[in-house]
Short mmCIF file of C-alpha atoms in Angstrom, two decimals:
data_model
loop_
_atom_site.label_atom_id
_atom_site.label_comp_id
_atom_site.label_asym_id
_atom_site.label_seq_id
_atom_site.Cartn_x
_atom_site.Cartn_y
_atom_site.Cartn_z
CA MET U 1 85.48 -59.31 -1.24
CA SER U 2 87.41 -57.03 -3.63
CA ALA U 3 87.50 -59.64 -6.41
CA THR U 4 83.89 -59.04 -7.44
CA PRO U 5 84.18 -55.34 -8.42
CA VAL U 6 87.50 -56.04 -10.18
CA ALA U 7 85.87 -58.83 -12.20
CA ALA U 8 82.90 -56.59 -12.95
CA THR U 9 85.22 -53.80 -14.12
CA ALA U 10 87.12 -56.22 -16.35
CA SER U 11 83.86 -57.50 -17.78
CA GLN U 12 82.73 -53.95 -18.53
CA HIS U 13 86.03 -53.15 -20.26
CA SER U 14 85.73 -56.36 -22.30
CA ALA U 15 82.16 -55.52 -23.32
CA SER U 16 83.24 -52.00 -24.23
CA ALA U 17 86.07 -53.36 -26.35
CA ARG U 18 83.71 -55.76 -28.12
CA SER U 19 81.34 -52.88 -28.75
CA ARG U 20 84.12 -50.77 -30.26
CA ARG U 21 85.19 -53.65 -32.50
CA LEU U 22 81.60 -54.20 -33.61
CA SER U 23 81.22 -50.51 -34.40
CA ALA U 24 84.46 -50.48 -36.34
CA GLY U 25 83.35 -53.53 -38.29
CA HIS U 26 80.12 -51.79 -39.26
CA VAL U 27 81.47 -48.29 -39.77
CA LEU U 28 80.59 -48.33 -43.46
CA GLY U 29 77.07 -49.69 -42.97
CA PRO U 30 75.20 -51.60 -45.73
CA THR U 31 75.14 -48.61 -48.10
CA GLY U 32 78.86 -47.94 -47.71
CA LEU U 33 79.66 -51.60 -48.22
CA VAL U 34 77.58 -51.73 -51.41
CA VAL U 35 79.32 -48.60 -52.74
CA ALA U 36 82.70 -50.23 -52.06
CA ILE U 37 81.60 -53.50 -53.66
CA THR U 38 80.28 -51.65 -56.70
CA VAL U 39 83.56 -49.77 -57.10
CA LEU U 40 85.41 -53.10 -56.88
CA GLY U 41 83.09 -54.63 -59.47
CA ALA U 42 83.53 -51.66 -61.81
CA ALA U 43 87.33 -51.74 -61.47
CA LEU U 44 87.35 -55.48 -62.13
CA ARG U 45 85.27 -55.07 -65.29
CA PHE U 46 86.64 -51.90 -66.87
CA SER U 47 90.33 -52.40 -66.10
CA THR U 48 90.45 -55.72 -68.01
CA LEU U 49 87.97 -54.87 -70.75
CA ASP U 50 90.42 -55.47 -73.60
CA VAL U 51 92.40 -58.38 -72.15
CA GLN U 52 90.54 -60.91 -74.29
CA SER U 53 90.01 -61.01 -78.04
CA ILE U 54 86.73 -60.34 -79.81
CA TRP U 55 85.23 -63.74 -80.57
CA LEU U 56 82.72 -65.06 -83.13
CA ASP U 57 79.43 -63.99 -81.51
CA GLU U 58 80.76 -60.55 -80.65
CA SER U 59 81.97 -60.07 -84.22
CA ALA U 60 78.43 -60.74 -85.45
CA THR U 61 77.21 -57.92 -83.19
CA ILE U 62 79.93 -55.54 -84.37
CA ILE U 63 79.35 -56.24 -88.06
CA LEU U 64 75.59 -55.80 -87.65
CA VAL U 65 75.92 -52.52 -85.76
CA HIS U 66 78.37 -51.17 -88.36
CA ARG U 67 75.36 -50.86 -90.65
CA GLY U 68 73.04 -47.89 -90.82
CA PHE U 69 70.16 -47.97 -88.35
CA SER U 70 67.43 -49.17 -90.73
CA SER U 71 69.78 -51.65 -92.39
CA MET U 72 70.75 -53.04 -88.99
CA LEU U 73 67.11 -53.67 -88.07
CA SER U 74 66.30 -55.24 -91.43
CA HIS U 75 69.25 -57.65 -91.12
CA LEU U 76 68.53 -58.56 -87.49
CA SER U 77 66.59 -61.76 -88.24
CA SER U 78 69.30 -63.08 -90.57
CA SER U 79 72.15 -62.25 -88.18
CA GLU U 80 70.84 -62.77 -84.64
CA SER U 81 68.38 -64.80 -82.58
CA ALA U 82 67.36 -62.11 -80.08
CA PRO U 83 64.91 -59.18 -79.89
CA PRO U 84 66.04 -55.72 -81.09
CA LEU U 85 66.42 -53.57 -77.94
CA TYR U 86 70.09 -54.29 -77.21
CA TYR U 87 71.09 -53.63 -80.81
CA ILE U 88 69.24 -50.32 -80.86
CA LEU U 89 70.92 -49.21 -77.65
CA ILE U 90 74.39 -50.38 -78.62
CA TRP U 91 74.03 -48.70 -82.03
CA LEU U 92 73.37 -45.41 -80.24
CA TRP U 93 76.11 -46.07 -77.67
CA THR U 94 78.81 -46.61 -80.28
CA LYS U 95 77.97 -43.29 -81.93
CA VAL U 96 79.35 -41.70 -78.75
CA PHE U 97 81.98 -44.18 -77.56
CA GLY U 98 83.26 -45.58 -80.84
CA ILE U 99 82.97 -48.85 -82.75
CA GLY U 100 86.05 -50.58 -81.36
CA ALA U 101 86.13 -53.41 -78.85
CA LEU U 102 86.23 -50.97 -75.93
CA GLY U 103 83.34 -48.96 -77.32
CA PHE U 104 81.13 -52.04 -77.63
CA ARG U 105 82.17 -53.77 -74.44
CA SER U 106 81.98 -50.68 -72.24
CA PHE U 107 78.19 -50.75 -72.63
CA SER U 108 78.03 -54.28 -71.20
CA ALA U 109 80.56 -53.35 -68.49
CA LEU U 110 78.34 -50.47 -67.42
CA ALA U 111 75.26 -52.72 -67.39
CA GLY U 112 77.15 -55.31 -65.34
CA THR U 113 78.32 -52.67 -62.87
CA VAL U 114 74.83 -51.21 -62.40
CA THR U 115 73.55 -54.73 -61.76
CA ILE U 116 75.55 -54.84 -58.51
CA PRO U 117 73.50 -52.23 -56.58
CA VAL U 118 70.31 -53.54 -58.21
CA MET U 119 71.11 -56.97 -56.76
CA TYR U 120 71.60 -55.27 -53.40
CA ALA U 121 68.08 -53.89 -53.72
CA ALA U 122 66.80 -57.38 -54.54
CA GLY U 123 68.51 -58.94 -51.54
CA ARG U 124 67.63 -55.96 -49.32
CA ARG U 125 63.99 -57.00 -49.51
CA MET U 126 65.07 -60.05 -47.49
CA SER U 127 67.45 -58.21 -45.13
CA PRO U 128 70.29 -55.66 -45.33
CA ARG U 129 72.85 -58.43 -44.84
CA ALA U 130 71.30 -60.44 -47.67
CA GLY U 131 71.44 -57.36 -49.87
CA VAL U 132 75.16 -56.91 -49.25
CA TRP U 133 75.81 -60.57 -50.02
CA ALA U 134 73.75 -60.37 -53.23
CA ALA U 135 75.83 -57.37 -54.34
CA ALA U 136 79.07 -59.18 -53.49
CA LEU U 137 78.03 -62.26 -55.46
CA ALA U 138 77.17 -60.07 -58.47
CA ALA U 139 80.52 -58.28 -58.29
CA VAL U 140 82.74 -61.37 -58.47
CA ASN U 141 80.68 -64.18 -60.01
CA PRO U 142 82.62 -65.38 -63.10
CA ALA U 143 79.52 -65.51 -65.31
CA MET U 144 78.48 -61.98 -64.33
CA TYR U 145 82.05 -60.83 -65.02
CA TYR U 146 82.19 -62.65 -68.36
CA TYR U 147 78.96 -61.19 -69.74
CA SER U 148 79.92 -57.74 -68.45
CA GLN U 149 82.82 -57.88 -70.92
CA GLU U 150 81.02 -59.24 -73.96
CA ALA U 151 79.49 -57.25 -76.82
CA ARG U 152 76.22 -59.19 -76.59
CA ALA U 153 72.80 -58.71 -75.01
CA TYR U 154 73.29 -60.88 -71.92
CA ALA U 155 74.59 -58.24 -69.49
CA LEU U 156 71.61 -56.04 -70.35
CA LEU U 157 69.25 -59.02 -69.92
CA ILE U 158 70.65 -59.68 -66.44
CA LEU U 159 70.31 -56.01 -65.45
CA PHE U 160 66.72 -55.68 -66.67
CA SER U 161 65.76 -59.05 -65.16
CA ALA U 162 67.20 -57.99 -61.80
CA ALA U 163 65.37 -54.65 -61.97
CA ALA U 164 62.09 -56.41 -62.86
CA PHE U 165 62.67 -58.77 -59.94
CA VAL U 166 63.07 -55.85 -57.52
CA LEU U 167 59.87 -54.27 -58.83
CA TRP U 168 58.10 -57.60 -58.49
CA GLN U 169 59.17 -57.77 -54.84
CA ARG U 170 57.88 -54.24 -54.33
CA ALA U 171 54.57 -55.12 -55.99
CA LEU U 172 54.21 -58.08 -53.62
CA GLU U 173 54.65 -55.78 -50.63
CA ARG U 174 52.47 -52.95 -51.96
CA PRO U 175 50.35 -54.20 -54.87
CA ASN U 176 49.09 -50.81 -56.01
CA GLY U 177 48.61 -49.81 -59.63
CA ARG U 178 51.91 -47.93 -59.86
CA ASN U 179 54.05 -50.80 -58.62
CA LEU U 180 52.29 -53.32 -60.83
CA ALA U 181 52.73 -51.04 -63.85
CA LEU U 182 56.45 -50.55 -63.13
CA TRP U 183 56.96 -54.29 -62.81
CA ALA U 184 55.15 -54.91 -66.10
CA ALA U 185 57.11 -52.15 -67.86
CA MET U 186 60.49 -53.50 -66.74
CA SER U 187 59.45 -57.06 -67.61
CA SER U 188 58.57 -55.82 -71.10
CA VAL U 189 61.97 -54.14 -71.44
CA ALA U 190 63.65 -57.40 -70.38
CA LEU U 191 61.58 -59.34 -72.92
CA LEU U 192 62.58 -56.87 -75.64
CA THR U 193 66.19 -57.69 -74.76
CA HIS U 194 65.96 -61.50 -74.72
CA TYR U 195 63.12 -63.97 -75.23
CA PHE U 196 64.07 -66.01 -72.16
CA ALA U 197 63.00 -63.15 -69.89
CA VAL U 198 59.50 -64.60 -70.23
CA PHE U 199 60.50 -67.55 -68.04
CA LEU U 200 61.11 -65.24 -65.09
CA PHE U 201 57.98 -63.23 -65.82
CA VAL U 202 55.61 -66.22 -65.77
CA PRO U 203 56.30 -67.46 -62.20
CA GLU U 204 56.42 -63.86 -60.94
CA ALA U 205 53.00 -63.24 -62.48
CA LEU U 206 51.56 -66.44 -61.00
CA ILE U 207 52.73 -65.55 -57.49
CA LEU U 208 51.31 -62.05 -57.83
CA ALA U 209 48.02 -63.43 -59.14
CA ARG U 210 47.69 -65.66 -56.12
CA GLN U 211 48.26 -62.73 -53.78
CA VAL U 212 46.33 -59.90 -55.43
CA GLY U 213 43.93 -61.78 -57.69
CA VAL U 214 43.79 -62.29 -61.44
CA LYS U 215 41.54 -59.30 -62.05
CA ARG U 216 44.10 -56.75 -60.85
CA LEU U 217 46.78 -58.30 -63.06
CA ARG U 218 44.84 -58.17 -66.31
CA ALA U 219 46.25 -54.81 -67.42
CA PRO U 220 49.94 -55.26 -66.44
CA VAL U 221 50.14 -58.88 -67.62
CA GLY U 222 48.19 -58.02 -70.76
CA ALA U 223 50.71 -55.29 -71.60
CA VAL U 224 53.62 -57.73 -71.37
CA LEU U 225 51.71 -60.27 -73.45
CA LEU U 226 51.16 -57.66 -76.15
CA VAL U 227 54.91 -57.03 -76.27
CA GLY U 228 55.48 -60.77 -76.54
CA LEU U 229 52.95 -61.12 -79.34
CA ALA U 230 54.59 -58.25 -81.23
CA LEU U 231 57.90 -60.16 -81.08
CA VAL U 232 56.46 -63.44 -82.42
CA PRO U 233 57.05 -62.70 -86.15
CA LEU U 234 60.69 -61.77 -85.49
CA ALA U 235 61.22 -64.80 -83.25
CA ALA U 236 59.68 -67.08 -85.88
CA ALA U 237 61.90 -65.63 -88.63
CA GLU U 238 65.01 -66.04 -86.47
CA ARG U 239 64.00 -69.58 -85.54
CA ALA U 240 63.43 -70.48 -89.20
CA SER U 241 66.92 -69.31 -90.12
CA GLY U 242 68.38 -72.27 -88.21
CA LYS U 243 70.87 -70.22 -86.18
CA THR U 244 69.92 -72.08 -82.99
CA SER U 245 69.83 -75.58 -84.48
CA TRP U 246 73.28 -76.33 -83.02
CA ILE U 247 71.79 -76.29 -79.53
CA GLU U 248 69.80 -79.49 -80.03
CA ALA U 249 72.88 -81.35 -81.26
CA GLU U 250 73.96 -81.82 -77.63
CA SER U 251 71.97 -83.86 -75.12
CA LEU U 252 69.64 -81.98 -72.80
CA THR U 253 71.34 -83.59 -69.79
CA SER U 254 74.71 -82.22 -70.85
CA ARG U 255 73.26 -78.79 -71.48
CA PHE U 256 71.60 -78.73 -68.08
CA ALA U 257 74.85 -79.69 -66.36
CA GLU U 258 76.70 -77.05 -68.38
CA SER U 259 74.17 -74.39 -67.37
CA VAL U 260 74.62 -75.24 -63.67
CA LYS U 261 78.39 -75.01 -64.06
CA GLN U 262 78.11 -71.73 -65.93
CA LEU U 263 75.88 -70.16 -63.27
CA ALA U 264 78.41 -71.20 -60.62
CA VAL U 265 81.81 -70.48 -62.20
CA GLY U 266 81.26 -69.13 -65.70
CA THR U 267 81.66 -70.45 -69.22
CA TYR U 268 85.18 -71.90 -69.14
CA GLY U 269 88.09 -71.83 -66.76
CA PRO U 270 90.86 -73.76 -65.01
CA LEU U 271 89.74 -76.54 -62.65
CA GLU U 272 86.15 -75.72 -63.53
CA ILE U 273 84.66 -79.00 -62.29
CA PHE U 274 86.43 -78.76 -58.93
CA SER U 275 85.66 -75.06 -58.46
CA GLY U 276 82.11 -75.52 -59.74
CA LEU U 277 81.32 -78.37 -57.38
CA LEU U 278 82.82 -76.44 -54.48
CA VAL U 279 80.76 -73.31 -55.22
CA VAL U 280 77.58 -75.37 -55.67
CA ALA U 281 78.24 -77.16 -52.35
CA LEU U 282 78.75 -73.83 -50.55
CA ALA U 283 75.61 -72.42 -52.21
CA VAL U 284 73.58 -75.44 -51.11
CA GLY U 285 74.91 -74.89 -47.60
CA ALA U 286 73.75 -71.27 -47.75
CA VAL U 287 70.25 -72.30 -48.84
CA ALA U 288 70.19 -74.92 -46.08
CA LEU U 289 70.72 -72.09 -43.58
CA LEU U 290 67.36 -70.68 -44.66
CA TRP U 291 65.55 -73.75 -43.41
CA ARG U 292 67.67 -74.30 -40.30
CA ALA U 293 68.44 -70.79 -39.05
CA ALA U 294 66.04 -68.35 -40.75
CA THR U 295 63.05 -66.81 -39.04
CA GLU U 296 59.56 -67.61 -40.22
CA GLY U 297 59.37 -64.27 -42.02
CA GLU U 298 62.68 -64.87 -43.82
CA GLN U 299 61.54 -68.31 -44.89
CA ARG U 300 58.24 -66.95 -46.18
CA ALA U 301 60.00 -64.36 -48.32
CA ALA U 302 62.51 -66.95 -49.55
CA ARG U 303 59.76 -69.31 -50.72
CA GLY U 304 58.58 -66.84 -53.35
CA VAL U 305 62.14 -66.34 -54.60
CA ALA U 306 62.66 -70.11 -54.75
CA ILE U 307 59.45 -70.57 -56.77
CA VAL U 308 60.55 -67.95 -59.31
CA ALA U 309 63.97 -69.61 -59.67
CA ALA U 310 62.47 -73.09 -59.99
CA GLY U 311 59.87 -71.93 -62.51
CA ALA U 312 62.44 -70.09 -64.62
CA ILE U 313 64.46 -73.30 -64.87
CA ALA U 314 61.60 -75.80 -65.20
CA LEU U 315 59.64 -74.04 -67.97
CA PRO U 316 62.37 -74.02 -70.67
CA LEU U 317 63.48 -77.49 -69.56
CA ALA U 318 59.95 -78.80 -70.08
CA LEU U 319 59.73 -77.18 -73.52
CA ALA U 320 63.07 -78.72 -74.47
CA ALA U 321 62.23 -82.17 -73.07
CA THR U 322 58.96 -82.29 -75.02
CA HIS U 323 60.68 -80.92 -78.16
CA ALA U 324 58.13 -78.12 -78.34
CA ILE U 325 60.86 -75.48 -78.53
CA ASP U 326 64.34 -76.68 -77.64
CA VAL U 327 66.62 -73.70 -77.12
CA TYR U 328 67.75 -74.58 -73.59
CA ASP U 329 71.34 -73.41 -73.25
CA GLY U 330 73.53 -72.01 -70.49
CA ARG U 331 73.74 -68.59 -72.12
CA ASN U 332 70.00 -68.34 -72.60
CA MET U 333 69.45 -69.34 -68.97
CA ILE U 334 71.80 -66.76 -67.50
CA ALA U 335 69.07 -64.46 -66.09
CA THR U 336 68.05 -67.34 -63.79
CA TRP U 337 71.14 -66.39 -61.80
CA VAL U 338 69.23 -63.39 -60.37
CA PRO U 339 66.70 -65.24 -58.16
CA LEU U 340 69.21 -68.00 -57.40
CA ALA U 341 71.75 -65.46 -56.15
CA VAL U 342 69.10 -63.72 -54.04
CA LEU U 343 68.14 -67.07 -52.53
CA ILE U 344 71.77 -67.85 -51.68
CA ALA U 345 72.32 -64.34 -50.30
CA ALA U 346 69.21 -64.72 -48.14
CA GLY U 347 70.74 -67.82 -46.55
CA LEU U 348 74.10 -66.13 -46.03
CA GLY U 349 72.46 -63.06 -44.52
CA THR U 350 69.85 -64.65 -42.29
CA ALA U 351 69.86 -63.24 -38.78
CA ARG U 352 71.10 -66.46 -37.19
CA ALA U 353 73.61 -67.47 -39.89
CA GLY U 354 76.51 -66.18 -37.79
CA ARG U 355 80.01 -67.33 -38.61
CA VAL U 356 78.72 -70.17 -40.76
CA GLY U 357 77.10 -67.72 -43.17
CA LEU U 358 80.21 -65.56 -43.19
CA LEU U 359 82.45 -68.54 -43.98
CA LEU U 360 80.16 -69.85 -46.72
CA GLY U 361 79.80 -66.43 -48.37
CA THR U 362 83.50 -65.66 -48.13
CA GLY U 363 84.27 -69.05 -49.65
CA ILE U 364 81.97 -68.49 -52.64
CA CYS U 365 83.36 -65.01 -53.28
CA ALA U 366 86.99 -66.11 -52.87
CA ILE U 367 86.61 -69.01 -55.30
CA SER U 368 84.75 -66.81 -57.78
CA LEU U 369 87.43 -64.13 -57.67
CA ALA U 370 90.17 -66.75 -58.04
CA VAL U 371 88.44 -68.14 -61.15
CA VAL U 372 88.17 -64.64 -62.68
CA ILE U 373 91.85 -63.90 -62.02
CA GLY U 374 92.87 -67.34 -63.25
CA ILE U 375 91.09 -66.83 -66.57
CA ASP U 376 92.59 -63.37 -67.07
CA LEU U 377 96.08 -64.81 -66.48
CA THR U 378 95.62 -67.98 -68.57
CA PRO U 379 95.01 -67.26 -72.27
CA VAL U 380 93.83 -70.79 -73.17
CA TYR U 381 90.74 -70.28 -70.98
CA GLN U 382 89.87 -66.94 -72.53
CA ARG U 383 87.74 -66.17 -75.57
CA ASP U 384 88.95 -67.45 -78.95
CA ASN U 385 92.08 -65.50 -79.86
CA TRP U 386 91.18 -64.15 -83.29
CA ARG U 387 93.16 -61.01 -82.45
CA GLY U 388 96.33 -63.10 -82.25
CA ILE U 389 95.58 -64.79 -85.57
CA ALA U 390 94.88 -61.44 -87.18
CA HIS U 391 98.16 -60.07 -85.85
CA THR U 392 100.00 -62.97 -87.48
CA LEU U 393 98.17 -62.24 -90.76
CA SER U 394 98.56 -58.48 -90.49
CA THR U 395 101.51 -58.25 -92.92
CA PRO U 396 99.83 -57.35 -96.22
CA PRO U 397 100.16 -59.99 -98.96
CA SER U 398 101.88 -58.95 -102.18
CA ALA U 399 98.64 -59.41 -104.14
CA SER U 400 96.19 -61.61 -102.29
CA ARG U 401 96.20 -64.65 -100.06
CA ILE U 402 93.79 -67.46 -99.32
CA VAL U 403 92.85 -67.83 -95.66
CA VAL U 404 91.32 -71.12 -94.51
CA GLY U 405 89.65 -71.37 -91.11
CA GLU U 406 86.69 -72.86 -89.29
CA GLN U 407 83.15 -72.07 -90.37
CA PHE U 408 82.37 -68.34 -89.90
CA ALA U 409 86.04 -67.54 -89.24
CA SER U 410 85.70 -64.67 -91.70
CA LEU U 411 83.46 -62.78 -89.24
CA PRO U 412 85.96 -62.16 -86.39
CA LEU U 413 88.79 -61.85 -88.93
CA TYR U 414 86.82 -59.10 -90.67
CA VAL U 415 86.75 -57.15 -87.40
CA TYR U 416 90.55 -57.17 -87.23
CA LEU U 417 91.59 -57.44 -90.89
CA GLY U 418 88.84 -55.79 -92.90
CA PRO U 419 86.65 -57.31 -95.63
CA LEU U 420 87.47 -60.82 -96.84
CA GLN U 421 86.12 -62.00 -100.17
CA GLY U 422 84.37 -65.34 -100.32
CA THR U 423 85.30 -67.94 -102.94
CA THR U 424 82.62 -68.77 -105.48
CA GLY U 425 84.19 -71.43 -107.70
CA SER U 426 85.49 -74.92 -107.05
CA SER U 427 89.11 -73.73 -107.23
CA VAL U 428 91.13 -70.59 -106.59
CA SER U 429 94.44 -69.32 -107.87
CA THR U 430 96.90 -67.73 -105.45
CA ARG U 431 100.55 -67.52 -104.43
CA GLU U 432 99.89 -67.86 -100.68
CA ILE U 433 97.63 -70.02 -98.51
CA ASP U 434 97.29 -69.56 -94.73
CA PHE U 435 95.55 -72.17 -92.58
CA VAL U 436 94.40 -70.86 -89.18
CA ALA U 437 93.17 -72.81 -86.14
CA LEU U 438 92.24 -72.15 -82.52
CA ARG U 439 92.82 -74.25 -79.45
CA MET U 440 89.91 -76.63 -78.96
CA ARG U 441 87.85 -76.11 -75.82
CA ARG U 442 86.71 -79.21 -73.94
CA SER U 443 84.14 -79.04 -71.20
CA ALA U 444 85.63 -79.90 -67.80
CA ARG U 445 89.03 -80.63 -69.34
CA SER U 446 92.09 -78.76 -70.48
CA PRO U 447 91.83 -77.47 -74.07
CA LEU U 448 93.50 -79.28 -76.94
CA PRO U 449 96.31 -77.43 -78.70
CA PRO U 450 95.58 -75.88 -82.12
CA VAL U 451 96.32 -78.05 -85.16
CA VAL U 452 97.04 -76.74 -88.65
CA PRO U 453 98.15 -78.63 -91.78
CA SER U 454 101.88 -78.91 -92.37
CA THR U 455 101.78 -80.75 -95.69
CA ALA U 456 101.94 -78.38 -98.64
CA PRO U 457 99.32 -78.58 -101.41
CA ALA U 458 100.71 -79.40 -104.86
CA GLY U 459 102.69 -76.48 -106.24
CA PHE U 460 103.23 -74.89 -102.80
CA ARG U 461 105.89 -75.16 -100.12
CA LEU U 462 105.69 -74.67 -96.37
CA ALA U 463 106.96 -71.18 -95.51
CA GLY U 464 106.50 -71.44 -91.74
CA VAL U 465 104.21 -72.22 -88.82
CA SER U 466 103.33 -69.74 -86.08
CA ARG U 467 102.09 -71.53 -82.98
CA THR U 468 100.95 -70.37 -79.54
CA ALA U 469 98.86 -71.96 -76.79
CA THR U 470 95.71 -70.34 -78.22
CA TYR U 471 96.14 -70.41 -82.01
CA ALA U 472 98.30 -71.61 -84.88
CA VAL U 473 98.87 -70.42 -88.45
CA SER U 474 100.62 -72.41 -91.20
CA ARG U 475 101.73 -70.52 -94.31
CA PHE U 476 102.31 -72.02 -97.76
CA VAL U 477 103.68 -70.12 -100.76
CA ALA U 478 104.18 -70.73 -104.48
CA SER U 479 106.56 -69.06 -106.92
CA ARG U 480 103.66 -68.06 -109.19
CA PRO U 481 99.84 -68.02 -109.01
CA THR U 482 98.76 -71.65 -108.69
CA ALA U 483 95.26 -73.13 -108.81
CA VAL U 484 94.13 -75.18 -105.83
CA SER U 485 90.83 -76.96 -105.11
CA VAL U 486 88.55 -75.39 -102.50
CA GLY U 487 87.41 -78.88 -101.50
CA LEU U 488 91.04 -79.93 -100.95
CA LEU U 489 91.64 -76.91 -98.72
CA ARG U 490 88.59 -77.82 -96.61
CA ARG U 491 89.74 -81.41 -96.33
CA GLU U 492 93.20 -80.25 -95.23
CA GLN U 493 91.52 -78.05 -92.61
CA GLY U 494 89.45 -81.02 -91.46
CA ASP U 495 86.15 -79.16 -91.74
CA PRO U 496 83.78 -79.62 -94.71
CA LYS U 497 82.20 -76.24 -93.88
CA ALA U 498 85.48 -74.38 -93.38
CA ASP U 499 85.64 -70.78 -94.55
CA VAL U 500 87.89 -70.36 -97.59
CA VAL U 501 88.26 -66.63 -98.21
CA ILE U 502 90.47 -64.23 -100.13
CA GLN U 503 92.34 -61.47 -98.32
CA ARG U 504 93.55 -58.68 -100.55
CA ALA U 505 96.39 -56.33 -99.60
CA GLU U 506 94.20 -53.22 -99.70
CA ALA U 507 91.60 -54.81 -97.35
CA LEU U 508 93.82 -54.24 -94.32
CA LYS U 509 93.48 -50.50 -94.82
CA SER U 510 89.70 -50.70 -94.33
CA ALA U 511 89.71 -52.90 -91.23
CA PRO U 512 87.24 -51.70 -88.57
CA GLU U 513 88.65 -50.20 -85.39
CA ALA U 514 89.18 -53.07 -82.93
#
């Protein structure tokens, strides 16, 4: 007879213990967790901001922004293939924080950090748990980390796209004039940052039109269209310059696969196929939870997010497949990560996901963080190491030297070495020639080691070769100024479009801060 109350007492103590553990596990609450995740994301971004070298595309940004404001804007179409907003903001930012690598990249790091709580707000519209997962994914995803440390417009595009997405969700819930206007305004800001923002705007607008009617969307959609029309002349001029023609050189199938990999595990890293497939598999499992474990309300909200993600991918793919405008590329598609991440977070955070959701989410975050750490610790998977090459070339030549590198090599070298003079004739006379080369990246495979010529041109002798895992420099010298063919130097480099430039001793003194 006494066993029953003893068992009941034990049961009560067990329930009380479970309750205490549950309370301890939720002591921070969603807001506290997001603050902690944001601090982690900020530490991850800012503490390693200068680990990697400035690379080619970043050097184009830096050189453009070194100009005066009006000169920068007038040279935008010949230098870039994006709208002007990022360049205006970064020009202003560097007036306060400096024109070095840290000054430029800190702007993107800040944008990437702010994206974390914005992603929480996007996921929060599904559920608080989904919001926390969306913030966690933003904090450690390798692509989000990569673009948060690059002096380019992509981190700002992601931030503005995420903010526009949140405002779109709010407009769906309360489609009043204010919410519609805020959504249109943020969509316009995103479009002024990158042309591909339009591919998120279109499906969002279509879903809103179905819910609130076309008539109520005339003003907000019309405002965004006016912004788009104002950008058409600039976009046409940038397109005509041929700066994006390299994109079409690769098959659309390869570019699509590359964009999927980049959304999952970033641009380049160790074991990227294995880690990419694993993250994609875990993400698919998270989405499957939406259809198996989510409530009807969660599924209804997720359908709109899925339509936006699918539309943002399908529209540029269709344009590329029909050769109307083929600029489909992983970088250009990066804002698509926003609705995809919210969709995954919704699956992880669904009320009935339980331990399965926790395991899937933890797996994605753990793999993502491992990829980030692996890249930071493995130089061959980092950005092109022009800083290392510049360090090898940093000893001033006695008079001048010829530097031979890949096409546009003079841009990142300018950032570290100062102005380099182009060659105008068919031959040059010098006492020193330096060939420079980077390791060669290969998608889904280990990079090839850098290769530089070791056979001396006539009249020169090999003075030495500096070689690392990321770059190599071979140096040839002559006892007196000797003429050498520019065509021969390009053939020795193995690139008919190789940069052949002159570096003068005094140029090192005027090198930009990097």
